[in-house]
């Protein structure tokens, strides 16, 4: 995968997502730090900047697809009043779920980056064929002819698997649990 990529699984494990008093305190401080204008809502730009500053992650700029998926999944989870901006931003109530989604998507991004040997943020059919044996070992549902699975994942038919398509397929097929069970994320 991409050269000089951080270990997204390790980064994900450092996010305070548990429902413990310690993680709640960390989340509270983190939200305040990420919400510089104190309006109780986080924009995508504030989340991006917060991750960069809080976790010292220059590499977060290489991980925009994972960040975008987590942002889209978490904003609007708690439905706001009609006509309000609650559904366009991540509220304090949604913040823990944002971190949970960031954890999920960073880990999926870690797997995706391993498959994307061309470092172009897309997986072509040759890269997928090359990764198919490992994906099978991890228990992923890959057809005997991996091209069949490739085309199932490539929803838009563009001839490349984008992170969004990979993530949707991976979530439906519980790929992350299979990846963890295989011990592959211990590197």
Short mmCIF file of N, CA and C in Angstrom, two decimals:
data_model
loop_
_atom_site.label_atom_id
_atom_site.label_comp_id
_atom_site.label_asym_id
_atom_site.label_seq_id
_atom_site.Cartn_x
_atom_site.Cartn_y
_atom_site.Cartn_z
N UNK A 1 0.81 -1.19 0.00
CA UNK A 1 0.00 0.00 0.00
C UNK A 1 0.85 1.25 0.00
N UNK A 2 0.23 2.35 0.29
CA UNK A 2 0.88 3.64 0.17
C UNK A 2 2.12 3.72 1.02
N UNK A 3 3.15 4.32 0.47
CA UNK A 3 4.40 4.46 1.19
C UNK A 3 4.24 5.45 2.33
N UNK A 4 4.98 5.21 3.40
CA UNK A 4 4.94 6.08 4.59
C UNK A 4 3.55 6.21 5.20
N UNK A 5 2.74 5.17 5.08
CA UNK A 5 1.41 5.20 5.69
C UNK A 5 1.53 4.84 7.16
N UNK A 6 0.84 5.56 8.03
CA UNK A 6 0.85 5.18 9.44
C UNK A 6 0.03 3.91 9.63
N UNK A 7 0.12 3.34 10.79
CA UNK A 7 -0.69 2.16 11.12
C UNK A 7 -2.06 2.66 11.59
N UNK A 8 -3.01 2.67 10.67
CA UNK A 8 -4.34 3.20 10.98
C UNK A 8 -5.02 2.40 12.08
N UNK A 9 -4.71 1.11 12.19
CA UNK A 9 -5.29 0.29 13.26
C UNK A 9 -4.82 0.78 14.63
N UNK A 10 -3.54 1.12 14.73
CA UNK A 10 -2.99 1.64 15.99
C UNK A 10 -3.60 3.00 16.32
N UNK A 11 -3.74 3.85 15.32
CA UNK A 11 -4.34 5.17 15.52
C UNK A 11 -5.79 5.01 15.99
N UNK A 12 -6.51 4.11 15.34
CA UNK A 12 -7.91 3.88 15.69
C UNK A 12 -8.05 3.43 17.13
N UNK A 13 -7.12 2.59 17.60
CA UNK A 13 -7.23 2.07 18.96
C UNK A 13 -6.98 3.15 20.01
N UNK A 14 -6.41 4.29 19.63
CA UNK A 14 -6.16 5.39 20.56
C UNK A 14 -7.32 6.37 20.68
N UNK A 15 -8.38 6.17 19.90
CA UNK A 15 -9.53 7.07 19.99
C UNK A 15 -10.38 6.69 21.22
N UNK A 16 -10.80 7.69 22.02
CA UNK A 16 -11.57 7.40 23.24
C UNK A 16 -13.04 7.10 22.94
N UNK A 17 -13.32 5.85 22.60
CA UNK A 17 -14.69 5.48 22.19
C UNK A 17 -15.47 4.71 23.25
N UNK A 18 -14.79 4.28 24.31
CA UNK A 18 -15.48 3.47 25.33
C UNK A 18 -16.42 4.33 26.16
N UNK A 19 -17.38 3.67 26.79
CA UNK A 19 -18.34 4.38 27.65
C UNK A 19 -17.85 4.37 29.11
N UNK A 20 -16.55 4.62 29.28
CA UNK A 20 -15.96 4.67 30.62
C UNK A 20 -15.81 6.12 31.04
N UNK A 21 -15.72 6.39 32.35
CA UNK A 21 -15.50 7.78 32.80
C UNK A 21 -14.22 8.39 32.21
N UNK A 22 -13.16 7.56 32.06
CA UNK A 22 -11.90 8.07 31.51
C UNK A 22 -12.08 8.51 30.05
N UNK A 23 -12.70 7.65 29.24
CA UNK A 23 -12.90 8.01 27.84
C UNK A 23 -13.88 9.18 27.69
N UNK A 24 -14.88 9.23 28.55
CA UNK A 24 -15.84 10.34 28.52
C UNK A 24 -15.10 11.66 28.78
N UNK A 25 -14.21 11.66 29.77
CA UNK A 25 -13.43 12.87 30.08
C UNK A 25 -12.53 13.24 28.90
N UNK A 26 -11.89 12.25 28.29
CA UNK A 26 -11.03 12.51 27.12
C UNK A 26 -11.85 13.08 25.96
N UNK A 27 -13.04 12.47 25.73
CA UNK A 27 -13.91 12.94 24.63
C UNK A 27 -14.36 14.37 24.87
N UNK A 28 -14.71 14.65 26.12
CA UNK A 28 -15.19 15.99 26.47
C UNK A 28 -14.11 17.03 26.18
N UNK A 29 -12.90 16.75 26.62
CA UNK A 29 -11.78 17.67 26.38
C UNK A 29 -11.48 17.78 24.88
N UNK A 30 -11.55 16.64 24.19
CA UNK A 30 -11.28 16.61 22.76
C UNK A 30 -12.32 17.44 22.00
N UNK A 31 -13.59 17.28 22.36
CA UNK A 31 -14.65 18.03 21.67
C UNK A 31 -14.43 19.53 21.86
N UNK A 32 -14.12 19.94 23.10
CA UNK A 32 -13.88 21.37 23.37
C UNK A 32 -12.72 21.88 22.52
N UNK A 33 -11.67 21.08 22.42
CA UNK A 33 -10.50 21.49 21.63
C UNK A 33 -10.84 21.58 20.15
N UNK A 34 -11.66 20.66 19.66
CA UNK A 34 -12.00 20.62 18.24
C UNK A 34 -13.06 21.64 17.85
N UNK A 35 -13.76 22.20 18.85
CA UNK A 35 -14.85 23.15 18.61
C UNK A 35 -14.40 24.54 19.05
N UNK A 36 -13.49 25.17 18.28
CA UNK A 36 -12.87 26.42 18.73
C UNK A 36 -13.85 27.58 18.90
N UNK A 37 -14.95 27.59 18.16
CA UNK A 37 -15.92 28.69 18.30
C UNK A 37 -16.98 28.38 19.36
N UNK A 38 -16.93 27.18 19.94
CA UNK A 38 -17.82 26.83 21.06
C UNK A 38 -19.29 26.76 20.71
N UNK A 39 -19.63 26.49 19.44
CA UNK A 39 -21.05 26.45 19.05
C UNK A 39 -21.70 25.08 19.29
N UNK A 40 -20.92 24.09 19.74
CA UNK A 40 -21.50 22.77 20.02
C UNK A 40 -21.64 21.88 18.80
N UNK A 41 -21.09 22.31 17.67
CA UNK A 41 -21.15 21.54 16.43
C UNK A 41 -19.76 21.49 15.80
N UNK A 42 -19.46 20.36 15.14
CA UNK A 42 -18.18 20.24 14.45
C UNK A 42 -18.42 20.10 12.95
N UNK A 43 -17.73 20.93 12.20
CA UNK A 43 -17.74 20.81 10.74
C UNK A 43 -16.69 19.79 10.34
N UNK A 44 -16.72 19.37 9.09
CA UNK A 44 -15.70 18.45 8.59
C UNK A 44 -14.31 19.07 8.74
N UNK A 45 -14.19 20.36 8.44
CA UNK A 45 -12.89 21.04 8.54
C UNK A 45 -12.39 21.05 9.99
N UNK A 46 -13.29 21.27 10.95
CA UNK A 46 -12.89 21.27 12.37
C UNK A 46 -12.44 19.88 12.81
N UNK A 47 -13.12 18.84 12.32
CA UNK A 47 -12.75 17.47 12.67
C UNK A 47 -11.38 17.13 12.07
N UNK A 48 -11.18 17.50 10.83
CA UNK A 48 -9.92 17.29 10.13
C UNK A 48 -8.78 17.96 10.90
N UNK A 49 -8.98 19.22 11.23
CA UNK A 49 -7.97 20.00 11.95
C UNK A 49 -7.75 19.41 13.34
N UNK A 50 -8.83 19.02 14.01
CA UNK A 50 -8.73 18.44 15.35
C UNK A 50 -7.92 17.15 15.36
N UNK A 51 -8.18 16.28 14.40
CA UNK A 51 -7.42 15.04 14.30
C UNK A 51 -5.95 15.34 14.08
N UNK A 52 -5.70 16.28 13.21
CA UNK A 52 -4.33 16.66 12.87
C UNK A 52 -3.60 17.19 14.11
N UNK A 53 -4.25 18.10 14.85
CA UNK A 53 -3.61 18.74 15.99
C UNK A 53 -3.57 17.84 17.22
N UNK A 54 -4.67 17.18 17.54
CA UNK A 54 -4.76 16.36 18.74
C UNK A 54 -3.86 15.15 18.67
N UNK A 55 -3.84 14.51 17.51
CA UNK A 55 -3.11 13.26 17.40
C UNK A 55 -1.79 13.43 16.65
N UNK A 56 -1.46 14.66 16.30
CA UNK A 56 -0.21 14.91 15.59
C UNK A 56 -0.13 14.16 14.27
N UNK A 57 -1.27 14.07 13.60
CA UNK A 57 -1.35 13.23 12.41
C UNK A 57 -1.26 14.04 11.13
N UNK A 58 -0.05 14.23 10.64
CA UNK A 58 0.08 14.83 9.32
C UNK A 58 -0.55 13.90 8.30
N UNK A 59 -0.46 12.59 8.58
CA UNK A 59 -0.94 11.58 7.64
C UNK A 59 -2.46 11.58 7.49
N UNK A 60 -3.17 12.27 8.40
CA UNK A 60 -4.63 12.30 8.29
C UNK A 60 -5.04 12.92 6.96
N UNK A 61 -4.16 13.74 6.41
CA UNK A 61 -4.46 14.35 5.12
C UNK A 61 -4.48 13.31 4.00
N UNK A 62 -3.82 12.18 4.20
CA UNK A 62 -3.85 11.10 3.22
C UNK A 62 -5.05 10.19 3.42
N UNK A 63 -5.80 10.43 4.45
CA UNK A 63 -6.89 9.53 4.84
C UNK A 63 -8.26 10.19 4.70
N UNK A 64 -8.38 11.13 3.81
CA UNK A 64 -9.65 11.85 3.63
C UNK A 64 -10.84 10.93 3.35
N UNK A 65 -10.67 9.87 2.55
CA UNK A 65 -11.84 9.01 2.30
C UNK A 65 -12.42 8.40 3.58
N UNK A 66 -11.55 7.98 4.50
CA UNK A 66 -12.02 7.40 5.76
C UNK A 66 -12.67 8.47 6.62
N UNK A 67 -12.07 9.64 6.68
CA UNK A 67 -12.61 10.76 7.45
C UNK A 67 -13.99 11.15 6.91
N UNK A 68 -14.12 11.23 5.60
CA UNK A 68 -15.39 11.62 4.98
C UNK A 68 -16.49 10.60 5.28
N UNK A 69 -16.18 9.30 5.18
CA UNK A 69 -17.17 8.26 5.47
C UNK A 69 -17.64 8.36 6.92
N UNK A 70 -16.70 8.55 7.85
CA UNK A 70 -17.05 8.64 9.28
C UNK A 70 -17.92 9.88 9.54
N UNK A 71 -17.57 10.99 8.92
CA UNK A 71 -18.33 12.23 9.08
C UNK A 71 -19.75 12.06 8.55
N UNK A 72 -19.88 11.50 7.36
CA UNK A 72 -21.20 11.33 6.75
C UNK A 72 -22.07 10.35 7.58
N UNK A 73 -21.44 9.33 8.16
CA UNK A 73 -22.18 8.34 8.93
C UNK A 73 -22.66 8.90 10.27
N UNK A 74 -21.91 9.83 10.85
CA UNK A 74 -22.25 10.28 12.20
C UNK A 74 -23.10 11.55 12.25
N UNK A 75 -22.93 12.44 11.28
CA UNK A 75 -23.73 13.68 11.34
C UNK A 75 -25.20 13.35 11.07
N UNK A 76 -26.04 13.94 11.85
CA UNK A 76 -27.47 13.70 11.65
C UNK A 76 -27.98 12.42 12.30
N UNK A 77 -27.15 11.71 13.06
CA UNK A 77 -27.64 10.52 13.77
C UNK A 77 -28.75 10.91 14.74
N UNK A 78 -28.53 12.02 15.45
CA UNK A 78 -29.56 12.56 16.32
C UNK A 78 -30.27 13.62 15.50
N UNK A 79 -31.47 13.33 15.08
CA UNK A 79 -32.20 14.24 14.20
C UNK A 79 -32.50 15.56 14.93
N UNK A 80 -32.13 16.66 14.27
CA UNK A 80 -32.37 17.98 14.84
C UNK A 80 -33.74 18.50 14.44
N UNK A 81 -34.03 19.71 14.90
CA UNK A 81 -35.30 20.35 14.54
C UNK A 81 -35.31 20.62 13.04
N UNK A 82 -36.48 20.53 12.44
CA UNK A 82 -36.61 20.78 11.01
C UNK A 82 -36.11 22.19 10.71
N UNK A 83 -35.26 22.27 9.69
CA UNK A 83 -34.72 23.57 9.29
C UNK A 83 -33.50 24.01 10.08
N UNK A 84 -33.08 23.20 11.07
CA UNK A 84 -31.89 23.58 11.83
C UNK A 84 -30.65 23.00 11.15
N UNK A 85 -29.49 23.41 11.63
CA UNK A 85 -28.26 22.91 11.01
C UNK A 85 -27.73 21.68 11.73
N UNK A 86 -28.49 21.17 12.71
CA UNK A 86 -28.05 20.01 13.49
C UNK A 86 -27.65 18.84 12.61
N UNK A 87 -28.34 18.63 11.50
CA UNK A 87 -28.08 17.46 10.67
C UNK A 87 -26.92 17.66 9.69
N UNK A 88 -26.38 18.89 9.64
CA UNK A 88 -25.28 19.18 8.72
C UNK A 88 -23.91 19.12 9.40
N UNK A 89 -23.91 19.00 10.72
CA UNK A 89 -22.67 18.99 11.49
C UNK A 89 -22.74 17.86 12.50
N UNK A 90 -21.60 17.56 13.12
CA UNK A 90 -21.57 16.56 14.18
C UNK A 90 -21.76 17.30 15.50
N UNK A 91 -22.81 16.92 16.22
CA UNK A 91 -23.10 17.55 17.51
C UNK A 91 -22.33 16.83 18.61
N UNK A 92 -22.33 17.43 19.78
CA UNK A 92 -21.65 16.83 20.94
C UNK A 92 -22.20 15.43 21.21
N UNK A 93 -23.51 15.27 21.08
CA UNK A 93 -24.15 13.97 21.33
C UNK A 93 -23.66 12.92 20.32
N UNK A 94 -23.37 13.34 19.11
CA UNK A 94 -22.93 12.42 18.05
C UNK A 94 -21.42 12.18 18.05
N UNK A 95 -20.69 12.91 18.89
CA UNK A 95 -19.22 12.88 18.84
C UNK A 95 -18.64 11.49 19.13
N UNK A 96 -19.18 10.78 20.12
CA UNK A 96 -18.66 9.44 20.40
C UNK A 96 -18.82 8.55 19.17
N UNK A 97 -19.98 8.63 18.52
CA UNK A 97 -20.20 7.81 17.33
C UNK A 97 -19.28 8.23 16.18
N UNK A 98 -18.97 9.52 16.08
CA UNK A 98 -17.99 9.95 15.09
C UNK A 98 -16.67 9.23 15.34
N UNK A 99 -16.24 9.18 16.59
CA UNK A 99 -14.97 8.51 16.92
C UNK A 99 -15.05 7.01 16.66
N UNK A 100 -16.20 6.41 16.95
CA UNK A 100 -16.40 4.98 16.65
C UNK A 100 -16.28 4.75 15.14
N UNK A 101 -16.95 5.61 14.37
CA UNK A 101 -16.87 5.48 12.90
C UNK A 101 -15.46 5.76 12.39
N UNK A 102 -14.76 6.74 12.98
CA UNK A 102 -13.38 6.99 12.58
C UNK A 102 -12.53 5.75 12.84
N UNK A 103 -12.76 5.12 13.98
CA UNK A 103 -12.04 3.90 14.31
C UNK A 103 -12.28 2.83 13.24
N UNK A 104 -13.54 2.61 12.92
CA UNK A 104 -13.92 1.62 11.91
C UNK A 104 -13.29 1.94 10.55
N UNK A 105 -13.48 3.17 10.09
CA UNK A 105 -13.01 3.52 8.75
C UNK A 105 -11.49 3.63 8.66
N UNK A 106 -10.82 4.04 9.74
CA UNK A 106 -9.35 4.02 9.73
C UNK A 106 -8.84 2.59 9.58
N UNK A 107 -9.47 1.65 10.28
CA UNK A 107 -9.04 0.25 10.19
C UNK A 107 -9.32 -0.32 8.79
N UNK A 108 -10.47 0.02 8.22
CA UNK A 108 -10.76 -0.43 6.85
C UNK A 108 -9.78 0.21 5.86
N UNK A 109 -9.42 1.46 6.13
CA UNK A 109 -8.47 2.16 5.27
C UNK A 109 -7.10 1.47 5.32
N UNK A 110 -6.74 0.96 6.49
CA UNK A 110 -5.49 0.22 6.68
C UNK A 110 -5.48 -1.01 5.77
N UNK A 111 -6.58 -1.74 5.74
CA UNK A 111 -6.69 -2.93 4.87
C UNK A 111 -6.67 -2.51 3.40
N UNK A 112 -7.46 -1.49 3.07
CA UNK A 112 -7.54 -0.99 1.70
C UNK A 112 -6.15 -0.58 1.19
N UNK A 113 -5.39 0.11 2.04
CA UNK A 113 -4.06 0.57 1.64
C UNK A 113 -3.12 -0.61 1.37
N UNK A 114 -3.31 -1.71 2.09
CA UNK A 114 -2.48 -2.91 1.85
C UNK A 114 -2.79 -3.50 0.47
N UNK A 115 -4.05 -3.42 0.06
CA UNK A 115 -4.47 -3.97 -1.23
C UNK A 115 -4.04 -3.05 -2.37
N UNK A 116 -4.08 -1.74 -2.11
CA UNK A 116 -3.76 -0.72 -3.12
C UNK A 116 -2.25 -0.58 -3.28
N UNK A 117 -1.65 -1.54 -3.96
CA UNK A 117 -0.19 -1.53 -4.13
C UNK A 117 0.29 -0.44 -5.10
N UNK A 118 -0.61 0.11 -5.89
CA UNK A 118 -0.25 1.18 -6.83
C UNK A 118 -0.27 2.55 -6.19
N UNK A 119 -0.66 2.62 -4.91
CA UNK A 119 -0.67 3.88 -4.16
C UNK A 119 -1.46 5.00 -4.85
N UNK A 120 -2.57 4.64 -5.50
CA UNK A 120 -3.34 5.66 -6.22
C UNK A 120 -4.77 5.81 -5.67
N UNK A 121 -5.00 5.27 -4.46
CA UNK A 121 -6.31 5.35 -3.79
C UNK A 121 -7.42 4.62 -4.55
N UNK A 122 -7.01 3.68 -5.39
CA UNK A 122 -7.97 2.85 -6.11
C UNK A 122 -7.37 1.45 -6.20
N UNK A 123 -8.24 0.46 -6.25
CA UNK A 123 -7.78 -0.91 -6.42
C UNK A 123 -8.25 -1.38 -7.78
N UNK A 124 -7.29 -1.74 -8.64
CA UNK A 124 -7.68 -2.26 -9.95
C UNK A 124 -7.81 -3.78 -9.86
N UNK A 125 -8.24 -4.38 -10.93
CA UNK A 125 -8.53 -5.82 -10.93
C UNK A 125 -7.26 -6.63 -10.64
N UNK A 126 -6.10 -6.19 -11.13
CA UNK A 126 -4.85 -6.92 -10.87
C UNK A 126 -4.47 -6.87 -9.39
N UNK A 127 -4.61 -5.69 -8.78
CA UNK A 127 -4.32 -5.56 -7.34
C UNK A 127 -5.27 -6.44 -6.53
N UNK A 128 -6.53 -6.48 -6.95
CA UNK A 128 -7.52 -7.29 -6.23
C UNK A 128 -7.19 -8.78 -6.38
N UNK A 129 -6.83 -9.20 -7.59
CA UNK A 129 -6.44 -10.61 -7.81
C UNK A 129 -5.27 -10.98 -6.91
N UNK A 130 -4.30 -10.07 -6.82
CA UNK A 130 -3.12 -10.31 -6.00
C UNK A 130 -3.48 -10.43 -4.51
N UNK A 131 -4.44 -9.64 -4.07
CA UNK A 131 -4.85 -9.63 -2.66
C UNK A 131 -5.85 -10.74 -2.33
N UNK A 132 -6.50 -11.30 -3.34
CA UNK A 132 -7.57 -12.28 -3.11
C UNK A 132 -7.17 -13.44 -2.19
N UNK A 133 -6.00 -14.06 -2.37
CA UNK A 133 -5.64 -15.15 -1.46
C UNK A 133 -5.60 -14.71 0.01
N UNK A 134 -5.04 -13.54 0.27
CA UNK A 134 -5.00 -13.03 1.66
C UNK A 134 -6.41 -12.75 2.16
N UNK A 135 -7.23 -12.12 1.32
CA UNK A 135 -8.62 -11.84 1.72
C UNK A 135 -9.36 -13.13 2.03
N UNK A 136 -9.14 -14.16 1.22
CA UNK A 136 -9.76 -15.47 1.48
C UNK A 136 -9.27 -16.04 2.81
N UNK A 137 -7.95 -15.93 3.06
CA UNK A 137 -7.38 -16.42 4.32
C UNK A 137 -8.04 -15.74 5.51
N UNK A 138 -8.36 -14.48 5.36
CA UNK A 138 -9.00 -13.73 6.43
C UNK A 138 -10.48 -14.08 6.55
N UNK A 139 -10.98 -14.93 5.66
CA UNK A 139 -12.37 -15.36 5.73
C UNK A 139 -13.33 -14.49 4.94
N UNK A 140 -12.80 -13.64 4.09
CA UNK A 140 -13.67 -12.78 3.28
C UNK A 140 -14.29 -13.59 2.15
N UNK A 141 -15.54 -13.26 1.81
CA UNK A 141 -16.23 -14.00 0.75
C UNK A 141 -15.76 -13.61 -0.64
N UNK A 142 -14.66 -14.22 -1.08
CA UNK A 142 -14.11 -13.96 -2.41
C UNK A 142 -14.44 -15.17 -3.29
N UNK A 143 -15.12 -14.94 -4.41
CA UNK A 143 -15.44 -16.04 -5.34
C UNK A 143 -14.15 -16.72 -5.80
N UNK A 144 -14.27 -17.98 -6.24
CA UNK A 144 -13.12 -18.70 -6.79
C UNK A 144 -12.47 -17.87 -7.90
N UNK A 145 -13.31 -17.26 -8.73
CA UNK A 145 -12.82 -16.31 -9.72
C UNK A 145 -12.95 -14.93 -9.07
N UNK A 146 -11.81 -14.40 -8.58
CA UNK A 146 -11.85 -13.15 -7.81
C UNK A 146 -12.40 -11.98 -8.63
N UNK A 147 -12.36 -12.08 -9.96
CA UNK A 147 -12.91 -11.00 -10.80
C UNK A 147 -14.41 -10.81 -10.55
N UNK A 148 -15.11 -11.92 -10.24
CA UNK A 148 -16.55 -11.84 -9.96
C UNK A 148 -16.78 -10.96 -8.73
N UNK A 149 -16.00 -11.20 -7.68
CA UNK A 149 -16.12 -10.40 -6.46
C UNK A 149 -15.71 -8.96 -6.73
N UNK A 150 -14.64 -8.78 -7.49
CA UNK A 150 -14.19 -7.43 -7.85
C UNK A 150 -15.34 -6.63 -8.45
N UNK A 151 -16.06 -7.23 -9.39
CA UNK A 151 -17.15 -6.51 -10.07
C UNK A 151 -18.35 -6.28 -9.15
N UNK A 152 -18.54 -7.15 -8.16
CA UNK A 152 -19.60 -6.92 -7.17
C UNK A 152 -19.27 -5.69 -6.32
N UNK A 153 -17.99 -5.55 -5.96
CA UNK A 153 -17.57 -4.43 -5.12
C UNK A 153 -17.54 -3.13 -5.93
N UNK A 154 -17.13 -3.21 -7.18
CA UNK A 154 -17.03 -2.04 -8.07
C UNK A 154 -18.44 -1.63 -8.52
N UNK A 155 -19.20 -1.06 -7.56
CA UNK A 155 -20.61 -0.73 -7.78
C UNK A 155 -20.85 0.20 -8.97
N UNK A 156 -19.95 1.17 -9.15
CA UNK A 156 -20.18 2.14 -10.24
C UNK A 156 -19.68 1.64 -11.60
N UNK A 157 -19.08 0.43 -11.61
CA UNK A 157 -18.62 -0.15 -12.86
C UNK A 157 -17.47 0.59 -13.51
N UNK A 158 -16.74 1.36 -12.72
CA UNK A 158 -15.65 2.17 -13.26
C UNK A 158 -14.35 1.41 -13.50
N UNK A 159 -14.31 0.12 -13.16
CA UNK A 159 -13.11 -0.66 -13.38
C UNK A 159 -12.06 -0.50 -12.28
N UNK A 160 -12.41 0.24 -11.24
CA UNK A 160 -11.54 0.45 -10.07
C UNK A 160 -12.43 0.38 -8.83
N UNK A 161 -11.90 -0.19 -7.76
CA UNK A 161 -12.64 -0.17 -6.49
C UNK A 161 -12.16 1.06 -5.73
N UNK A 162 -13.10 1.92 -5.41
CA UNK A 162 -12.80 3.11 -4.61
C UNK A 162 -12.97 2.74 -3.13
N UNK A 163 -12.39 3.55 -2.25
CA UNK A 163 -12.48 3.25 -0.82
C UNK A 163 -13.94 3.15 -0.37
N UNK A 164 -14.78 4.05 -0.86
CA UNK A 164 -16.20 4.04 -0.49
C UNK A 164 -16.83 2.68 -0.82
N UNK A 165 -16.56 2.17 -2.00
CA UNK A 165 -17.11 0.88 -2.43
C UNK A 165 -16.55 -0.27 -1.58
N UNK A 166 -15.23 -0.21 -1.34
CA UNK A 166 -14.59 -1.24 -0.52
C UNK A 166 -15.18 -1.24 0.89
N UNK A 167 -15.33 -0.04 1.47
CA UNK A 167 -15.84 0.07 2.84
C UNK A 167 -17.27 -0.48 2.95
N UNK A 168 -18.11 -0.15 1.98
CA UNK A 168 -19.49 -0.66 2.00
C UNK A 168 -19.51 -2.18 1.93
N UNK A 169 -18.72 -2.75 1.04
CA UNK A 169 -18.62 -4.21 0.92
C UNK A 169 -18.06 -4.83 2.20
N UNK A 170 -17.01 -4.22 2.74
CA UNK A 170 -16.34 -4.75 3.93
C UNK A 170 -17.27 -4.75 5.14
N UNK A 171 -18.06 -3.70 5.30
CA UNK A 171 -18.98 -3.62 6.44
C UNK A 171 -20.06 -4.69 6.31
N UNK A 172 -20.66 -4.81 5.15
CA UNK A 172 -21.71 -5.81 4.92
C UNK A 172 -21.18 -7.22 5.17
N UNK A 173 -19.91 -7.46 4.82
CA UNK A 173 -19.32 -8.79 4.95
C UNK A 173 -18.48 -8.98 6.21
N UNK A 174 -18.59 -8.03 7.15
CA UNK A 174 -17.91 -8.13 8.44
C UNK A 174 -16.41 -8.39 8.29
N UNK A 175 -15.79 -7.76 7.33
CA UNK A 175 -14.39 -7.99 7.01
C UNK A 175 -13.48 -7.64 8.18
N UNK A 176 -13.79 -6.57 8.91
CA UNK A 176 -12.92 -6.14 9.99
C UNK A 176 -12.77 -7.19 11.07
N UNK A 177 -13.87 -7.82 11.46
CA UNK A 177 -13.79 -8.88 12.47
C UNK A 177 -12.95 -10.04 11.97
N UNK A 178 -13.13 -10.38 10.71
CA UNK A 178 -12.36 -11.50 10.13
C UNK A 178 -10.88 -11.14 10.07
N UNK A 179 -10.58 -9.88 9.73
CA UNK A 179 -9.20 -9.39 9.67
C UNK A 179 -8.56 -9.47 11.06
N UNK A 180 -9.29 -9.02 12.10
CA UNK A 180 -8.77 -9.06 13.47
C UNK A 180 -8.54 -10.50 13.90
N UNK A 181 -9.51 -11.37 13.61
CA UNK A 181 -9.41 -12.78 14.01
C UNK A 181 -8.22 -13.47 13.37
N UNK A 182 -7.80 -12.99 12.20
CA UNK A 182 -6.70 -13.64 11.49
C UNK A 182 -5.34 -13.25 12.08
N UNK A 183 -5.32 -12.21 12.93
CA UNK A 183 -4.06 -11.74 13.48
C UNK A 183 -3.28 -10.85 12.53
N UNK A 184 -3.85 -10.53 11.37
CA UNK A 184 -3.16 -9.72 10.36
C UNK A 184 -2.93 -8.28 10.83
N UNK A 185 -3.75 -7.79 11.76
CA UNK A 185 -3.59 -6.39 12.16
C UNK A 185 -2.55 -6.22 13.25
N UNK A 186 -1.81 -7.28 13.59
CA UNK A 186 -0.81 -7.22 14.65
C UNK A 186 0.53 -6.69 14.17
N UNK A 187 0.67 -6.41 12.90
CA UNK A 187 1.97 -5.97 12.36
C UNK A 187 2.41 -4.65 12.97
#
